[in-house]
């Protein structure tokens, strides 16, 4: 199992996420296309291992960064898109997303 972690903040990858994840993508591509031979100590033999990317676990801002989807503004919900239900606060620029 491989774990890659992204933490948002002042030094977040932002638009450079492709550079940040490039080594991980290269390794996963090799593991999927070619695979590697590894040794199984329990069976005392080598086998051909292939691997794939299965899922991500992240908060909403990280989801936006990872998928290049805007999670702000009128269409903040990636499922509802143009039907995103929101209310803009009267005395501010913040939006409240309803029905989520």
Short mmCIF file of N, CA, C and O in Angstrom, two decimals:
data_model
loop_
_atom_site.label_atom_id
_atom_site.label_comp_id
_atom_site.label_asym_id
_atom_site.label_seq_id
_atom_site.Cartn_x
_atom_site.Cartn_y
_atom_site.Cartn_z
N UNK A 1 0.84 -1.17 0.00
CA UNK A 1 0.00 0.00 0.00
C UNK A 1 0.89 1.23 0.00
O UNK A 1 1.91 1.27 0.66
N UNK A 2 0.49 2.23 -0.74
CA UNK A 2 1.24 3.46 -0.86
C UNK A 2 0.36 4.61 -0.38
O UNK A 2 -0.83 4.65 -0.68
N UNK A 3 0.91 5.54 0.36
CA UNK A 3 0.15 6.65 0.89
C UNK A 3 0.83 7.95 0.49
O UNK A 3 2.03 8.13 0.71
N UNK A 4 0.08 8.82 -0.12
CA UNK A 4 0.56 10.14 -0.45
C UNK A 4 -0.36 11.14 0.24
O UNK A 4 -1.58 11.00 0.17
N UNK A 5 0.20 12.13 0.91
CA UNK A 5 -0.61 13.04 1.68
C UNK A 5 -0.38 14.47 1.21
O UNK A 5 0.73 14.87 0.92
N UNK A 6 -1.46 15.22 1.12
CA UNK A 6 -1.41 16.60 0.72
C UNK A 6 -2.04 17.44 1.84
O UNK A 6 -3.14 17.12 2.30
N UNK A 7 -1.36 18.48 2.27
CA UNK A 7 -1.88 19.34 3.31
C UNK A 7 -2.00 20.74 2.75
O UNK A 7 -1.02 21.30 2.26
N UNK A 8 -3.22 21.28 2.81
CA UNK A 8 -3.43 22.63 2.32
C UNK A 8 -2.85 23.65 3.29
O UNK A 8 -2.80 23.41 4.48
N UNK A 9 -2.45 24.77 2.78
CA UNK A 9 -1.89 25.83 3.60
C UNK A 9 -1.09 26.78 2.74
O UNK A 9 -1.28 26.87 1.53
N UNK A 10 -0.19 27.53 3.37
CA UNK A 10 0.58 28.52 2.64
C UNK A 10 1.47 27.91 1.57
O UNK A 10 1.75 28.52 0.55
N UNK A 11 1.94 26.70 1.78
CA UNK A 11 2.84 26.05 0.82
C UNK A 11 2.18 24.91 0.07
O UNK A 11 2.84 23.96 -0.33
N UNK A 12 0.88 24.99 -0.11
CA UNK A 12 0.17 23.93 -0.83
C UNK A 12 0.60 23.89 -2.29
O UNK A 12 1.03 24.89 -2.85
N UNK A 13 0.51 22.74 -2.93
CA UNK A 13 0.94 22.62 -4.31
C UNK A 13 0.15 23.49 -5.29
O UNK A 13 0.68 23.98 -6.25
N UNK A 14 -1.16 23.68 -5.06
CA UNK A 14 -1.97 24.52 -5.94
C UNK A 14 -1.93 24.05 -7.38
O UNK A 14 -2.14 22.89 -7.68
N UNK A 15 -1.62 24.98 -8.30
CA UNK A 15 -1.59 24.64 -9.73
C UNK A 15 -0.43 23.71 -10.07
O UNK A 15 -0.43 23.09 -11.12
N UNK A 16 0.57 23.61 -9.21
CA UNK A 16 1.70 22.74 -9.45
C UNK A 16 1.47 21.32 -8.95
O UNK A 16 2.42 20.58 -8.74
N UNK A 17 0.21 20.93 -8.77
CA UNK A 17 -0.09 19.61 -8.22
C UNK A 17 0.45 18.51 -9.12
O UNK A 17 0.86 17.46 -8.64
N UNK A 18 0.50 18.75 -10.44
CA UNK A 18 1.01 17.73 -11.35
C UNK A 18 2.48 17.45 -11.09
O UNK A 18 2.93 16.31 -11.17
N UNK A 19 3.24 18.48 -10.74
CA UNK A 19 4.66 18.29 -10.42
C UNK A 19 4.81 17.54 -9.10
O UNK A 19 5.64 16.65 -8.96
N UNK A 20 3.96 17.87 -8.15
CA UNK A 20 3.99 17.23 -6.83
C UNK A 20 3.66 15.74 -6.92
O UNK A 20 4.28 14.91 -6.27
N UNK A 21 2.65 15.39 -7.73
CA UNK A 21 2.21 14.01 -7.83
C UNK A 21 2.89 13.21 -8.93
O UNK A 21 2.66 12.02 -9.07
N UNK A 22 3.75 13.85 -9.72
CA UNK A 22 4.41 13.19 -10.84
C UNK A 22 5.13 11.90 -10.47
O UNK A 22 4.95 10.88 -11.15
N UNK A 23 5.97 11.87 -9.41
CA UNK A 23 6.62 10.60 -9.05
C UNK A 23 5.64 9.49 -8.70
O UNK A 23 5.84 8.33 -9.08
N UNK A 24 4.57 9.83 -8.01
CA UNK A 24 3.55 8.84 -7.65
C UNK A 24 2.87 8.30 -8.91
O UNK A 24 2.68 7.09 -9.05
N UNK A 25 2.54 9.18 -9.84
CA UNK A 25 1.88 8.76 -11.08
C UNK A 25 2.80 7.87 -11.91
O UNK A 25 2.37 6.86 -12.47
N UNK A 26 4.08 8.22 -11.97
CA UNK A 26 5.05 7.39 -12.72
C UNK A 26 5.15 5.99 -12.12
O UNK A 26 5.13 4.99 -12.85
N UNK A 27 5.25 5.91 -10.80
CA UNK A 27 5.33 4.61 -10.14
C UNK A 27 4.06 3.77 -10.37
O UNK A 27 4.13 2.58 -10.65
N UNK A 28 2.90 4.41 -10.24
CA UNK A 28 1.64 3.69 -10.42
C UNK A 28 1.46 3.23 -11.87
O UNK A 28 0.95 2.15 -12.12
N UNK A 29 1.91 4.06 -12.82
CA UNK A 29 1.82 3.67 -14.23
C UNK A 29 2.68 2.44 -14.50
O UNK A 29 2.27 1.51 -15.17
N UNK A 30 3.90 2.44 -13.94
CA UNK A 30 4.78 1.29 -14.12
C UNK A 30 4.17 0.05 -13.46
O UNK A 30 4.19 -1.04 -14.03
N UNK A 31 3.64 0.20 -12.26
CA UNK A 31 3.05 -0.94 -11.55
C UNK A 31 1.82 -1.48 -12.28
O UNK A 31 1.52 -2.67 -12.19
N UNK A 32 1.10 -0.65 -12.99
CA UNK A 32 -0.08 -1.11 -13.71
C UNK A 32 0.29 -1.72 -15.07
O UNK A 32 -0.17 -2.80 -15.42
N UNK A 33 1.13 -1.01 -15.84
CA UNK A 33 1.47 -1.46 -17.19
C UNK A 33 2.41 -2.66 -17.19
O UNK A 33 2.15 -3.67 -17.84
N UNK A 34 3.52 -2.55 -16.50
CA UNK A 34 4.56 -3.57 -16.54
C UNK A 34 4.50 -4.52 -15.34
O UNK A 34 4.74 -5.71 -15.47
N UNK A 35 4.23 -3.97 -14.19
CA UNK A 35 4.31 -4.74 -12.95
C UNK A 35 5.76 -4.93 -12.56
O UNK A 35 6.68 -4.54 -13.29
N UNK A 36 5.98 -5.51 -11.41
CA UNK A 36 7.34 -5.79 -10.93
C UNK A 36 7.34 -7.18 -10.31
O UNK A 36 6.32 -7.68 -9.83
N UNK A 37 8.51 -7.80 -10.33
CA UNK A 37 8.66 -9.10 -9.67
C UNK A 37 9.11 -8.86 -8.24
O UNK A 37 10.07 -8.11 -8.00
N UNK A 38 8.40 -9.43 -7.28
CA UNK A 38 8.72 -9.28 -5.86
C UNK A 38 8.81 -10.65 -5.21
O UNK A 38 8.26 -11.63 -5.72
N UNK A 39 9.47 -10.69 -4.09
CA UNK A 39 9.67 -11.94 -3.38
C UNK A 39 8.67 -12.06 -2.24
O UNK A 39 8.48 -11.14 -1.44
N UNK A 40 7.99 -13.18 -2.17
CA UNK A 40 7.06 -13.49 -1.10
C UNK A 40 7.79 -14.38 -0.10
O UNK A 40 8.09 -15.54 -0.38
N UNK A 41 8.12 -13.81 1.07
CA UNK A 41 8.86 -14.54 2.09
C UNK A 41 8.10 -15.70 2.68
O UNK A 41 8.68 -16.71 3.09
N UNK A 42 6.78 -15.61 2.74
CA UNK A 42 5.97 -16.68 3.32
C UNK A 42 5.97 -17.92 2.43
O UNK A 42 6.15 -19.03 2.89
N UNK A 43 5.79 -17.72 1.12
CA UNK A 43 5.77 -18.85 0.17
C UNK A 43 7.16 -19.17 -0.38
O UNK A 43 7.31 -20.14 -1.12
N UNK A 44 8.11 -18.28 -0.10
CA UNK A 44 9.49 -18.47 -0.55
C UNK A 44 9.58 -18.55 -2.08
O UNK A 44 10.24 -19.42 -2.64
N UNK A 45 8.87 -17.61 -2.74
CA UNK A 45 8.88 -17.56 -4.20
C UNK A 45 8.65 -16.13 -4.68
O UNK A 45 8.18 -15.29 -3.92
N UNK A 46 8.98 -15.86 -5.92
CA UNK A 46 8.72 -14.54 -6.50
C UNK A 46 7.42 -14.60 -7.28
O UNK A 46 7.00 -15.66 -7.76
N UNK A 47 6.77 -13.45 -7.40
CA UNK A 47 5.54 -13.34 -8.19
C UNK A 47 5.49 -11.99 -8.87
O UNK A 47 6.20 -11.05 -8.50
N UNK A 48 4.65 -11.89 -9.89
CA UNK A 48 4.49 -10.67 -10.67
C UNK A 48 3.42 -9.81 -10.01
O UNK A 48 2.24 -10.19 -9.96
N UNK A 49 3.82 -8.64 -9.50
CA UNK A 49 2.91 -7.75 -8.79
C UNK A 49 2.46 -6.62 -9.69
O UNK A 49 3.27 -5.99 -10.36
N UNK A 50 1.18 -6.37 -9.73
CA UNK A 50 0.61 -5.21 -10.41
C UNK A 50 -0.22 -4.45 -9.37
O UNK A 50 -0.75 -5.04 -8.45
N UNK A 51 -0.31 -3.15 -9.55
CA UNK A 51 -1.06 -2.33 -8.60
C UNK A 51 -1.84 -1.27 -9.34
O UNK A 51 -1.54 -0.93 -10.48
N UNK A 52 -2.85 -0.72 -8.68
CA UNK A 52 -3.66 0.34 -9.26
C UNK A 52 -4.04 1.36 -8.20
O UNK A 52 -4.00 1.08 -7.00
N UNK A 53 -4.44 2.52 -8.65
CA UNK A 53 -4.92 3.59 -7.78
C UNK A 53 -6.39 3.32 -7.51
O UNK A 53 -7.18 3.17 -8.44
N UNK A 54 -6.78 3.25 -6.25
CA UNK A 54 -8.13 2.83 -5.93
C UNK A 54 -9.04 3.98 -5.51
O UNK A 54 -10.12 4.15 -6.04
N UNK A 55 -8.62 4.79 -4.55
CA UNK A 55 -9.50 5.86 -4.09
C UNK A 55 -8.70 6.94 -3.37
O UNK A 55 -7.53 6.77 -3.08
N UNK A 56 -9.37 8.04 -3.12
CA UNK A 56 -8.77 9.11 -2.32
C UNK A 56 -9.69 9.43 -1.15
O UNK A 56 -10.91 9.24 -1.24
N UNK A 57 -9.10 9.90 -0.09
CA UNK A 57 -9.86 10.38 1.06
C UNK A 57 -9.36 11.79 1.32
O UNK A 57 -8.17 12.00 1.57
N UNK A 58 -10.22 12.76 1.20
CA UNK A 58 -9.80 14.15 1.34
C UNK A 58 -10.96 15.05 1.74
O UNK A 58 -12.11 14.67 1.63
N UNK A 59 -10.60 16.25 2.18
CA UNK A 59 -11.63 17.23 2.47
C UNK A 59 -12.00 17.94 1.16
O UNK A 59 -11.42 17.69 0.11
N UNK A 60 -12.97 18.84 1.25
CA UNK A 60 -13.50 19.47 0.04
C UNK A 60 -12.49 20.37 -0.67
O UNK A 60 -12.36 20.29 -1.89
N UNK A 61 -11.72 21.22 0.04
CA UNK A 61 -10.71 22.02 -0.66
C UNK A 61 -9.65 21.16 -1.35
O UNK A 61 -9.22 21.46 -2.46
N UNK A 62 -9.22 20.09 -0.70
CA UNK A 62 -8.23 19.19 -1.33
C UNK A 62 -8.83 18.48 -2.53
O UNK A 62 -8.15 18.26 -3.53
N UNK A 63 -10.11 18.15 -2.46
CA UNK A 63 -10.80 17.54 -3.60
C UNK A 63 -10.72 18.47 -4.82
O UNK A 63 -10.44 18.04 -5.93
N UNK A 64 -10.96 19.76 -4.58
CA UNK A 64 -10.90 20.73 -5.67
C UNK A 64 -9.52 20.82 -6.27
O UNK A 64 -9.35 20.87 -7.49
N UNK A 65 -8.49 20.83 -5.43
CA UNK A 65 -7.12 20.90 -5.92
C UNK A 65 -6.75 19.64 -6.69
O UNK A 65 -6.17 19.72 -7.77
N UNK A 66 -7.08 18.49 -6.16
CA UNK A 66 -6.72 17.22 -6.77
C UNK A 66 -7.43 16.99 -8.09
O UNK A 66 -6.85 16.48 -9.05
N UNK A 67 -8.69 17.38 -8.18
CA UNK A 67 -9.47 17.12 -9.40
C UNK A 67 -9.53 18.31 -10.34
O UNK A 67 -10.17 18.23 -11.38
N UNK A 68 -8.90 19.43 -9.98
CA UNK A 68 -8.94 20.66 -10.78
C UNK A 68 -10.37 21.16 -10.97
O UNK A 68 -10.72 21.69 -12.01
N UNK A 69 -11.19 20.99 -9.95
CA UNK A 69 -12.58 21.45 -9.98
C UNK A 69 -12.71 22.64 -9.04
O UNK A 69 -12.17 22.62 -7.94
N UNK A 70 -13.42 23.66 -9.45
CA UNK A 70 -13.63 24.83 -8.60
C UNK A 70 -14.65 24.48 -7.53
O UNK A 70 -15.79 24.15 -7.83
N UNK A 71 -14.25 24.55 -6.27
CA UNK A 71 -15.16 24.25 -5.17
C UNK A 71 -15.62 25.53 -4.49
O UNK A 71 -16.03 25.53 -3.35
N UNK A 72 -15.57 26.63 -5.24
CA UNK A 72 -16.03 27.93 -4.76
C UNK A 72 -16.95 28.54 -5.80
O UNK A 72 -16.95 28.14 -6.95
N UNK A 73 -17.72 29.51 -5.38
CA UNK A 73 -18.58 30.22 -6.33
C UNK A 73 -19.95 29.59 -6.48
O UNK A 73 -20.41 28.81 -5.65
N UNK A 74 -20.60 29.93 -7.59
CA UNK A 74 -21.99 29.50 -7.82
C UNK A 74 -22.12 28.02 -8.10
O UNK A 74 -23.16 27.43 -7.84
N UNK A 75 -21.11 27.38 -8.65
CA UNK A 75 -21.18 25.96 -9.00
C UNK A 75 -20.19 25.15 -8.16
O UNK A 75 -19.39 24.39 -8.69
N UNK A 76 -20.26 25.30 -6.87
CA UNK A 76 -19.28 24.66 -5.99
C UNK A 76 -19.48 23.17 -5.84
O UNK A 76 -18.54 22.45 -5.55
N UNK A 77 -20.68 22.68 -6.05
CA UNK A 77 -20.93 21.25 -5.87
C UNK A 77 -20.64 20.51 -7.18
O UNK A 77 -21.28 20.79 -8.20
N UNK A 78 -19.70 19.56 -7.16
CA UNK A 78 -19.36 18.84 -8.39
C UNK A 78 -20.47 17.91 -8.87
O UNK A 78 -20.46 17.47 -10.01
N UNK A 79 -21.43 17.61 -8.02
CA UNK A 79 -22.54 16.74 -8.42
C UNK A 79 -23.69 17.57 -8.98
O UNK A 79 -24.23 17.28 -10.04
N UNK A 80 -24.04 18.65 -8.29
CA UNK A 80 -25.17 19.50 -8.72
C UNK A 80 -24.79 20.44 -9.86
O UNK A 80 -25.64 20.82 -10.66
N UNK A 81 -23.54 20.86 -9.91
CA UNK A 81 -23.00 21.83 -10.87
C UNK A 81 -23.91 23.04 -11.02
O UNK A 81 -24.04 23.81 -10.09
N UNK A 82 -24.55 23.24 -12.19
CA UNK A 82 -25.34 24.47 -12.39
C UNK A 82 -26.59 24.51 -11.53
O UNK A 82 -27.19 25.57 -11.37
N UNK A 83 -26.98 23.40 -10.93
CA UNK A 83 -28.15 23.37 -10.05
C UNK A 83 -27.77 23.50 -8.57
O UNK A 83 -28.60 23.23 -7.70
N UNK A 84 -26.53 23.91 -8.29
CA UNK A 84 -26.09 24.09 -6.91
C UNK A 84 -26.97 25.13 -6.23
O UNK A 84 -27.15 26.24 -6.73
N UNK A 85 -27.52 24.78 -5.09
CA UNK A 85 -28.39 25.67 -4.34
C UNK A 85 -27.56 26.46 -3.33
O UNK A 85 -26.88 25.88 -2.50
N UNK A 86 -27.61 27.79 -3.43
CA UNK A 86 -26.82 28.63 -2.53
C UNK A 86 -27.58 29.91 -2.21
O UNK A 86 -28.51 30.31 -2.93
N UNK A 87 -27.17 30.54 -1.13
CA UNK A 87 -27.70 31.85 -0.74
C UNK A 87 -26.49 32.73 -0.42
O UNK A 87 -25.59 32.30 0.31
N UNK A 88 -26.48 33.94 -0.97
CA UNK A 88 -25.39 34.86 -0.66
C UNK A 88 -25.80 35.69 0.56
O UNK A 88 -26.92 36.19 0.64
N UNK A 89 -24.90 35.79 1.55
CA UNK A 89 -25.20 36.56 2.75
C UNK A 89 -25.39 38.03 2.41
O UNK A 89 -24.71 38.57 1.54
N UNK A 90 -26.32 38.66 3.12
CA UNK A 90 -26.71 40.04 2.83
C UNK A 90 -25.56 41.03 3.04
O UNK A 90 -25.33 41.89 2.21
N UNK A 91 -24.84 40.89 4.14
CA UNK A 91 -23.80 41.86 4.49
C UNK A 91 -22.40 41.26 4.35
O UNK A 91 -21.53 41.50 5.19
N UNK A 92 -22.19 40.52 3.31
CA UNK A 92 -20.88 39.92 3.11
C UNK A 92 -20.79 39.25 1.76
O UNK A 92 -21.74 39.24 0.99
N UNK A 93 -19.64 38.73 1.46
CA UNK A 93 -19.44 38.08 0.17
C UNK A 93 -19.54 36.56 0.29
O UNK A 93 -19.33 35.86 -0.69
N UNK A 94 -19.83 36.05 1.45
CA UNK A 94 -19.88 34.60 1.63
C UNK A 94 -21.16 34.00 1.07
O UNK A 94 -22.21 34.64 1.08
N UNK A 95 -21.03 32.76 0.61
CA UNK A 95 -22.18 32.02 0.12
C UNK A 95 -22.43 30.85 1.07
O UNK A 95 -21.51 30.25 1.59
N UNK A 96 -23.70 30.55 1.26
CA UNK A 96 -24.10 29.39 2.06
C UNK A 96 -24.75 28.41 1.09
O UNK A 96 -25.64 28.76 0.33
N UNK A 97 -24.25 27.19 1.10
CA UNK A 97 -24.77 26.17 0.20
C UNK A 97 -25.83 25.37 0.92
O UNK A 97 -25.56 24.74 1.94
N UNK A 98 -27.02 25.40 0.42
CA UNK A 98 -28.15 24.72 1.06
C UNK A 98 -28.38 23.37 0.37
O UNK A 98 -27.89 23.11 -0.71
N UNK A 99 -29.15 22.53 1.03
CA UNK A 99 -29.50 21.19 0.53
C UNK A 99 -28.28 20.30 0.35
O UNK A 99 -28.24 19.46 -0.53
N UNK A 100 -27.25 20.47 1.16
CA UNK A 100 -26.06 19.61 1.08
C UNK A 100 -25.75 19.04 2.44
O UNK A 100 -25.82 19.67 3.43
#
